[in-house]
Amino acid sequence: ETLSADKRDPLHLGAACRTYMAIGKDRRFLLPALSIAAVFFFLFVYVGGATLVYQETYGLTAQSFGTLFGVTGCAILFGAMFAGRLITVLGLNRLTWMGVGCMITGAVTTFVAATTQLGLPGVAAGMALALFGLGIAESTLTSLAMLSQERALGSTAALLGAIQLSISSA
């Protein structure tokens, strides 16, 4: 614990539950937290389905799939780096919407490519764009959720993690 003893909350279950309930009822926390769960759901679907789509539908070898999966996965990192560079220029809200817009545009591009003659190049490009947006949205939504609270930041982070992983994996 990094807080001095006089600033710490009592360590009992009732206090912890009250803290989590207060954070969970706050719309400024809850909306970004639920949005992060949706972003992670998108990521889990991609991770779970990429092998089937790339190898079974498009006939990629395991090595080719691994390379493509790794390259498109790097788009998440680039999105987060992009967000870090432009946060002071664009602000959290605008940057979050930019990330969500990239995710939607990438998903639509992927769908169109999969159902037309664009095929694998279009699917991969669409997924790269969507994952780039995911990198932006995940980092900015996490910041919005954490900024919603002035105290109990450890509890806020724990609840955020629990919400994003439990809802998106369910």
PDB file of C-alpha atoms in Angstrom, residues 77-166:
ATOM      1  CA  LEU A  77       0.372  -1.257 -30.427  1.00  0.00           C
ATOM      2  CA  PHE A  78       0.516   1.392 -33.142  1.00  0.00           C
ATOM      3  CA  GLY A  79      -2.980   2.595 -32.191  1.00  0.00           C
ATOM      4  CA  ALA A  80      -1.966   2.999 -28.553  1.00  0.00           C
ATOM      5  CA  MET A  81       1.212   4.819 -29.595  1.00  0.00           C
ATOM      6  CA  PHE A  82      -0.823   7.082 -31.890  1.00  0.00           C
ATOM      7  CA  ALA A  83      -3.189   7.874 -29.012  1.00  0.00           C
ATOM      8  CA  GLY A  84      -0.270   8.707 -26.742  1.00  0.00           C
ATOM      9  CA  ARG A  85       1.150  11.123 -29.294  1.00  0.00           C
ATOM     10  CA  LEU A  86      -2.111  12.950 -30.063  1.00  0.00           C
ATOM     11  CA  ILE A  87      -3.856  12.970 -26.679  1.00  0.00           C
ATOM     12  CA  THR A  88      -2.850  16.572 -25.929  1.00  0.00           C
ATOM     13  CA  VAL A  89      -3.932  17.740 -29.389  1.00  0.00           C
ATOM     14  CA  LEU A  90      -7.240  15.887 -29.759  1.00  0.00           C
ATOM     15  CA  GLY A  91      -8.332  15.180 -26.181  1.00  0.00           C
ATOM     16  CA  LEU A  92      -9.674  11.957 -24.702  1.00  0.00           C
ATOM     17  CA  ASN A  93     -13.241  12.117 -25.991  1.00  0.00           C
ATOM     18  CA  ARG A  94     -12.358  12.974 -29.574  1.00  0.00           C
ATOM     19  CA  LEU A  95      -9.578  10.411 -29.680  1.00  0.00           C
ATOM     20  CA  THR A  96     -11.903   7.741 -28.236  1.00  0.00           C
ATOM     21  CA  TRP A  97     -14.443   8.388 -30.987  1.00  0.00           C
ATOM     22  CA  MET A  98     -11.656   8.262 -33.561  1.00  0.00           C
ATOM     23  CA  GLY A  99     -10.671   4.816 -32.262  1.00  0.00           C
ATOM     24  CA  VAL A 100     -14.257   3.579 -32.318  1.00  0.00           C
ATOM     25  CA  GLY A 101     -14.655   4.978 -35.837  1.00  0.00           C
ATOM     26  CA  CYS A 102     -11.566   3.063 -36.994  1.00  0.00           C
ATOM     27  CA  MET A 103     -12.937  -0.119 -35.412  1.00  0.00           C
ATOM     28  CA  ILE A 104     -16.295   0.263 -37.161  1.00  0.00           C
ATOM     29  CA  THR A 105     -14.747   1.207 -40.507  1.00  0.00           C
ATOM     30  CA  GLY A 106     -12.315  -1.700 -40.257  1.00  0.00           C
ATOM     31  CA  ALA A 107     -15.076  -4.157 -39.367  1.00  0.00           C
ATOM     32  CA  VAL A 108     -17.239  -2.981 -42.273  1.00  0.00           C
ATOM     33  CA  THR A 109     -14.238  -3.164 -44.622  1.00  0.00           C
ATOM     34  CA  THR A 110     -13.539  -6.710 -43.431  1.00  0.00           C
ATOM     35  CA  PHE A 111     -17.158  -7.725 -43.994  1.00  0.00           C
ATOM     36  CA  VAL A 112     -17.258  -6.203 -47.478  1.00  0.00           C
ATOM     37  CA  ALA A 113     -13.936  -7.824 -48.386  1.00  0.00           C
ATOM     38  CA  ALA A 114     -15.090 -11.219 -47.134  1.00  0.00           C
ATOM     39  CA  THR A 115     -18.315 -11.066 -49.143  1.00  0.00           C
ATOM     40  CA  THR A 116     -16.859  -9.658 -52.373  1.00  0.00           C
ATOM     41  CA  GLN A 117     -13.851 -10.205 -54.586  1.00  0.00           C
ATOM     42  CA  LEU A 118     -11.523  -8.232 -52.315  1.00  0.00           C
ATOM     43  CA  GLY A 119     -10.768 -11.413 -50.372  1.00  0.00           C
ATOM     44  CA  LEU A 120      -7.809 -11.847 -48.052  1.00  0.00           C
ATOM     45  CA  PRO A 121      -6.027  -8.519 -48.720  1.00  0.00           C
ATOM     46  CA  GLY A 122      -9.204  -6.602 -47.919  1.00  0.00           C
ATOM     47  CA  VAL A 123      -9.947  -8.735 -44.856  1.00  0.00           C
ATOM     48  CA  ALA A 124      -6.414  -8.249 -43.498  1.00  0.00           C
ATOM     49  CA  ALA A 125      -6.466  -4.500 -44.203  1.00  0.00           C
ATOM     50  CA  GLY A 126      -9.867  -4.131 -42.549  1.00  0.00           C
ATOM     51  CA  MET A 127      -8.733  -6.051 -39.479  1.00  0.00           C
ATOM     52  CA  ALA A 128      -5.525  -4.002 -39.259  1.00  0.00           C
ATOM     53  CA  LEU A 129      -7.592  -0.798 -39.286  1.00  0.00           C
ATOM     54  CA  ALA A 130     -10.024  -2.181 -36.708  1.00  0.00           C
ATOM     55  CA  LEU A 131      -7.192  -3.297 -34.432  1.00  0.00           C
ATOM     56  CA  PHE A 132      -5.483   0.084 -34.821  1.00  0.00           C
ATOM     57  CA  GLY A 133      -8.737   1.649 -33.608  1.00  0.00           C
ATOM     58  CA  LEU A 134      -8.883  -0.875 -30.791  1.00  0.00           C
ATOM     59  CA  GLY A 135      -5.465   0.287 -29.592  1.00  0.00           C
ATOM     60  CA  ILE A 136      -6.717   3.864 -29.544  1.00  0.00           C
ATOM     61  CA  ALA A 137     -10.072   3.101 -27.936  1.00  0.00           C
ATOM     62  CA  GLU A 138      -8.748   0.760 -25.247  1.00  0.00           C
ATOM     63  CA  SER A 139      -6.151   3.214 -24.015  1.00  0.00           C
ATOM     64  CA  THR A 140      -8.448   6.247 -24.050  1.00  0.00           C
ATOM     65  CA  LEU A 141     -11.423   4.455 -22.496  1.00  0.00           C
ATOM     66  CA  THR A 142      -9.192   3.171 -19.707  1.00  0.00           C
ATOM     67  CA  SER A 143      -8.070   6.737 -19.062  1.00  0.00           C
ATOM     68  CA  LEU A 144     -11.675   7.978 -19.012  1.00  0.00           C
ATOM     69  CA  ALA A 145     -12.707   5.261 -16.562  1.00  0.00           C
ATOM     70  CA  MET A 146      -9.774   5.947 -14.247  1.00  0.00           C
ATOM     71  CA  LEU A 147     -10.231   9.717 -14.408  1.00  0.00           C
ATOM     72  CA  SER A 148     -13.825   9.296 -13.206  1.00  0.00           C
ATOM     73  CA  GLN A 149     -12.621   8.632  -9.660  1.00  0.00           C
ATOM     74  CA  GLU A 150     -10.575  10.757  -7.293  1.00  0.00           C
ATOM     75  CA  ARG A 151     -10.038   8.137  -4.582  1.00  0.00           C
ATOM     76  CA  ALA A 152      -9.928   4.350  -4.348  1.00  0.00           C
ATOM     77  CA  LEU A 153      -7.980   4.192  -7.604  1.00  0.00           C
ATOM     78  CA  GLY A 154      -6.756   0.667  -6.880  1.00  0.00           C
ATOM     79  CA  SER A 155     -10.353  -0.477  -6.449  1.00  0.00           C
ATOM     80  CA  THR A 156     -11.291   1.398  -9.616  1.00  0.00           C
ATOM     81  CA  ALA A 157      -8.594  -0.398 -11.599  1.00  0.00           C
ATOM     82  CA  ALA A 158      -9.586  -3.763 -10.113  1.00  0.00           C
ATOM     83  CA  LEU A 159     -13.262  -3.249 -10.931  1.00  0.00           C
ATOM     84  CA  LEU A 160     -12.398  -2.057 -14.427  1.00  0.00           C
ATOM     85  CA  GLY A 161     -10.343  -5.190 -15.058  1.00  0.00           C
ATOM     86  CA  ALA A 162     -13.068  -7.437 -13.668  1.00  0.00           C
ATOM     87  CA  ILE A 163     -15.750  -5.807 -15.820  1.00  0.00           C
ATOM     88  CA  GLN A 164     -13.766  -5.799 -19.051  1.00  0.00           C
ATOM     89  CA  LEU A 165     -12.613  -9.397 -18.770  1.00  0.00           C
ATOM     90  CA  SER A 166     -15.720 -11.039 -17.294  1.00  0.00           C
TER      91      SER A 166
END
